[in-house]
mmCIF file of C-alpha atoms in Angstrom:
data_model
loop_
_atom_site.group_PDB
_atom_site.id
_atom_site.type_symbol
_atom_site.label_atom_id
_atom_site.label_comp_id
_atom_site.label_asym_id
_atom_site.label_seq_id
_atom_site.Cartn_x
_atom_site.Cartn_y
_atom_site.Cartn_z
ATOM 1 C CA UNK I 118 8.129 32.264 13.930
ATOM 2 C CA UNK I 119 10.810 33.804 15.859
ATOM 3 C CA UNK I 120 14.461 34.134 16.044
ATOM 4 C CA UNK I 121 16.818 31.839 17.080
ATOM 5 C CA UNK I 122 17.786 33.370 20.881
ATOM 6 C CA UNK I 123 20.253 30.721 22.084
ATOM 7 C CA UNK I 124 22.907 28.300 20.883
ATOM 8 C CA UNK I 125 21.353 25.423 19.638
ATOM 9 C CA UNK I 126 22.309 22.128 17.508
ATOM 10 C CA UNK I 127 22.336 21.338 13.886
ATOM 11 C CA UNK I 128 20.106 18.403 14.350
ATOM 12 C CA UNK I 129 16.971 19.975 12.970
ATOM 13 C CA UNK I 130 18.427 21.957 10.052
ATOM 14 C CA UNK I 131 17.007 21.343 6.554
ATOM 15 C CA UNK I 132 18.242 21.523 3.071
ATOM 16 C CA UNK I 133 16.198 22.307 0.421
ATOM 17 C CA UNK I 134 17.386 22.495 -3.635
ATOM 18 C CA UNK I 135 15.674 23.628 -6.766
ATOM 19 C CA UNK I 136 16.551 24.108 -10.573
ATOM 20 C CA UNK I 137 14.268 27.589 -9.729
ATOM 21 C CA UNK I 138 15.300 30.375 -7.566
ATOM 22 C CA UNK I 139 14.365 29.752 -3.799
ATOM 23 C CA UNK I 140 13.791 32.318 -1.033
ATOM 24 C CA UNK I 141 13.253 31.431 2.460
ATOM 25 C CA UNK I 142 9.754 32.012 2.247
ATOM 26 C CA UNK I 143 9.122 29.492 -0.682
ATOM 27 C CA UNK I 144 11.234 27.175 0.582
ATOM 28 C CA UNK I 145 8.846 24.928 1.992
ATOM 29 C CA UNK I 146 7.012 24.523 -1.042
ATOM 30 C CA UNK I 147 10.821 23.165 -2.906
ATOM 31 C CA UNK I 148 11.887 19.678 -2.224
ATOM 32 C CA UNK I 149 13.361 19.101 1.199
ATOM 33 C CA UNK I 150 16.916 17.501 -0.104
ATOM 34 C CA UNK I 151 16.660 13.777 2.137
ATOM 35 C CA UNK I 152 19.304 11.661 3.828
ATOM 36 C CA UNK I 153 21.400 15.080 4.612
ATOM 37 C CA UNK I 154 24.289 13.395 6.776
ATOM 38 C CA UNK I 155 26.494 16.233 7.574
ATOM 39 C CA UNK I 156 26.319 20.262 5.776
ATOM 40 C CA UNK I 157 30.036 21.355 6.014
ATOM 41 C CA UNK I 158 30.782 24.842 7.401
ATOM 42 C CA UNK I 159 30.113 28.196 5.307
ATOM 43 C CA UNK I 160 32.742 30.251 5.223
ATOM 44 C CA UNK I 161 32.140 33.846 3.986
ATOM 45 C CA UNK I 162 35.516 35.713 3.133
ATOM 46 C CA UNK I 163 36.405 39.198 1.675
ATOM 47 C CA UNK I 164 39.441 39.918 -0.324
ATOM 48 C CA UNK I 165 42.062 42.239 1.805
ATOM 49 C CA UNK I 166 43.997 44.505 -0.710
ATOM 50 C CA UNK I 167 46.802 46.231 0.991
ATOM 51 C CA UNK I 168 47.663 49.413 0.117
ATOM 52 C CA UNK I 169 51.536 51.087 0.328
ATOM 53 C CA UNK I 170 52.252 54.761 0.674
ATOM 54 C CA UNK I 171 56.034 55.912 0.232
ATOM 55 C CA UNK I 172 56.470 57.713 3.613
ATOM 56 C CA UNK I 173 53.614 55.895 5.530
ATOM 57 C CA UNK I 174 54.942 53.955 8.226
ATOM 58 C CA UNK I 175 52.016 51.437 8.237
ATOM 59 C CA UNK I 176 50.475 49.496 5.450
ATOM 60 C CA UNK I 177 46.189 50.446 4.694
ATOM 61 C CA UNK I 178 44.134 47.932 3.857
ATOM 62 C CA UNK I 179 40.891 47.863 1.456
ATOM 63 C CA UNK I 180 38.353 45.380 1.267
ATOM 64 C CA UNK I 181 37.823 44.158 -2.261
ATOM 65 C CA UNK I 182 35.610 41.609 -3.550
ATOM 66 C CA UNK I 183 33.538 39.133 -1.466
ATOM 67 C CA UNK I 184 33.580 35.096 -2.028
ATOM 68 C CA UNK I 185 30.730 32.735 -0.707
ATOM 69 C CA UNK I 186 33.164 30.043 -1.080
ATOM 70 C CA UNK I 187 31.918 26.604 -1.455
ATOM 71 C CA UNK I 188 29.604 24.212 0.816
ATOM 72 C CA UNK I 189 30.632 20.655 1.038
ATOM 73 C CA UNK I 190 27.318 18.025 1.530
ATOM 74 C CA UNK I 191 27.544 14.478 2.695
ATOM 75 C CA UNK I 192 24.078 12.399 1.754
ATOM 76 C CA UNK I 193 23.474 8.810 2.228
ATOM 77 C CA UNK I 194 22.947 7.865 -0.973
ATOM 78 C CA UNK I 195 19.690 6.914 -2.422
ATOM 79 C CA UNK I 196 20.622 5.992 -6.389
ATOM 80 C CA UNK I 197 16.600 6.065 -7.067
ATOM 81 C CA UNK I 198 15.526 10.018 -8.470
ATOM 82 C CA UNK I 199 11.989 8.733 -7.660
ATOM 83 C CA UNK I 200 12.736 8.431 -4.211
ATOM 84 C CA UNK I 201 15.146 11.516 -4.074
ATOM 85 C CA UNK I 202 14.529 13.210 -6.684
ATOM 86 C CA UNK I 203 16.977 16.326 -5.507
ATOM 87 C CA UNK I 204 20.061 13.746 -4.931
ATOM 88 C CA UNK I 205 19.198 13.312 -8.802
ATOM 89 C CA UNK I 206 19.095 17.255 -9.311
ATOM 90 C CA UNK I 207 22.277 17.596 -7.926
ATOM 91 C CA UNK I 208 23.645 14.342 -10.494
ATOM 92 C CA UNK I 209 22.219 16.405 -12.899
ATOM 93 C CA UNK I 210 23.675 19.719 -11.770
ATOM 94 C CA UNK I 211 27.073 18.398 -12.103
ATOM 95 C CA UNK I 212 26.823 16.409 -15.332
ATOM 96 C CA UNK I 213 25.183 19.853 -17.223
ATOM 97 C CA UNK I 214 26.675 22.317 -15.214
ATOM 98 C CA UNK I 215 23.445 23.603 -14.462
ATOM 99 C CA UNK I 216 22.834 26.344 -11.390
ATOM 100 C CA UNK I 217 21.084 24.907 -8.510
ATOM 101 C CA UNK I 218 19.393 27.310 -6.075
ATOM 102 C CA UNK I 219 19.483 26.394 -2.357
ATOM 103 C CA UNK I 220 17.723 27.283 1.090
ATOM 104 C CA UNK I 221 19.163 26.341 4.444
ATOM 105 C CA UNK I 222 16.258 26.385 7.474
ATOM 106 C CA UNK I 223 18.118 26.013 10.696
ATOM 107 C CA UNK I 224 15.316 25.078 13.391
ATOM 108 C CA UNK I 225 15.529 25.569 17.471
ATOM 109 C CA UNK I 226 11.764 24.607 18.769
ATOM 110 C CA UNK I 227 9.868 27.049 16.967
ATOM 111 C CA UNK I 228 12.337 29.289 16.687
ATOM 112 C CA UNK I 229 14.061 29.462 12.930
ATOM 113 C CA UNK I 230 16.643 30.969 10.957
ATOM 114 C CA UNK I 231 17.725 30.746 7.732
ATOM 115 C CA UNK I 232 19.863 31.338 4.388
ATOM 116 C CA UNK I 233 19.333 30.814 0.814
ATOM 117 C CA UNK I 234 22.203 30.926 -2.127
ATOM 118 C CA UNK I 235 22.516 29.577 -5.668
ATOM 119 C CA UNK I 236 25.645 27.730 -6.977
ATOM 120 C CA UNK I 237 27.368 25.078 -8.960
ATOM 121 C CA UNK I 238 27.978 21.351 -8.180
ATOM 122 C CA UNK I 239 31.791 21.503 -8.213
ATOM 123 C CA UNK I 240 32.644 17.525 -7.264
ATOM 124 C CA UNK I 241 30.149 14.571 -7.069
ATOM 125 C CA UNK I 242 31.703 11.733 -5.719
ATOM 126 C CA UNK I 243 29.793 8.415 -4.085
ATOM 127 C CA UNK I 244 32.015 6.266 -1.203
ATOM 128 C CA UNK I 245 31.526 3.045 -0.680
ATOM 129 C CA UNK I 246 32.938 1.699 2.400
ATOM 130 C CA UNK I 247 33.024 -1.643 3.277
ATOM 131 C CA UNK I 248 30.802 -1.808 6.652
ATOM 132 C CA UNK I 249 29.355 1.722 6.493
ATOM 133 C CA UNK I 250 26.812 3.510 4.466
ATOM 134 C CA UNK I 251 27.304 4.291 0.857
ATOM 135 C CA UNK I 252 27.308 7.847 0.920
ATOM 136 C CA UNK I 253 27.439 10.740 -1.610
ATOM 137 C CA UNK I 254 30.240 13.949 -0.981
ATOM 138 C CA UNK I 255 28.478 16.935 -3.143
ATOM 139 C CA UNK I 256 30.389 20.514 -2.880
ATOM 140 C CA UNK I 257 28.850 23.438 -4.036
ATOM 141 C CA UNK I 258 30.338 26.307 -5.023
ATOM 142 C CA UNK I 259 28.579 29.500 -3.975
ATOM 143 C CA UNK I 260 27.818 31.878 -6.788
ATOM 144 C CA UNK I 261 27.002 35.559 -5.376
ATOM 145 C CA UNK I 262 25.954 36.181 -2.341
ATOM 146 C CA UNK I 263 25.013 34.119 0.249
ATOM 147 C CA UNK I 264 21.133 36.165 1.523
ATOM 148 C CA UNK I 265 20.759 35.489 5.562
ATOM 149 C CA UNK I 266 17.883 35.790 7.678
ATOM 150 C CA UNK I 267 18.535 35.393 11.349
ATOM 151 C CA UNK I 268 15.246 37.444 12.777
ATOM 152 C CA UNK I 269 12.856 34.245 12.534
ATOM 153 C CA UNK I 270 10.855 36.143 9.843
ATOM 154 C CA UNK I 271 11.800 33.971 7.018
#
């Protein structure tokens, strides 16, 4: 497929979450996670380290270690693991502290790009509102390096 050339919406991106490493190319063979609602925003970030010289009129910076950060998912909430049987993974996840490995596929037409990461169910917390859909607020914390892929070649 090829690369993504133009803006485009989220509407087609998918989710998919293993208890094995993923890549982009075996993505499609993991378990697409269901009932995504909303993927919050990733935010890679570097550490600035500032560096002072006696006599330097100006301040140097470094750049230290890098932090994936954490990814915040809203599902609707489907309390059967036969039926979603990664909503369970992610339960699971949180209760053992077990690494889950991710893949993000973000689709325009044919045109795809993509990311894959591994991490740590941080919170796992289900809201019930009174005329809405129950729904379940997962974040992830990002261990390492988040691996992107914006060419199309996943």
């Amino acid at each position: 497929m090829a690369a993504i050339t133009a803006p485009f919406t989220g509407q087609e991106t998918q989710l998919y979450a293993a208890a094995a490493a993923l890549t982009l190319s075996s993505a499609s063979a993991a378990t697409l996670v269901g009932e995504v609602q909303n993927l919050g925003d990733m935010e890679l970030s570097a550490n600035v380290i500032e560096v002072s010289t006696y006599g330097s009129a100006y301040k140097q910076k470094l750049v230290g270690q890098k932090d994936s950060g954490t990814l915040d998912i809203t599902l609707n909430w489907v309390p059967d693991a036969t039926v979603q049987s990664e909503q369970a993974l992610l339960q699971t996840s949180y209760s053992t502290g077990a690494k889950v490995h991710f893949a993000i596929i973000w689709q325009d037409g044919s045109n795809q790009a993509g990311c894959t990461f591994s991490g740590y169910v941080q919170s796992y917390g289900i809201s019930q509102p009174l005329e809405d859909v129950v729904t379940v607020n997962v974040s992830i914390n990002i261990d390492g390096a988040v691996v992107l892929d914006t060419d199309g070649t996943l």
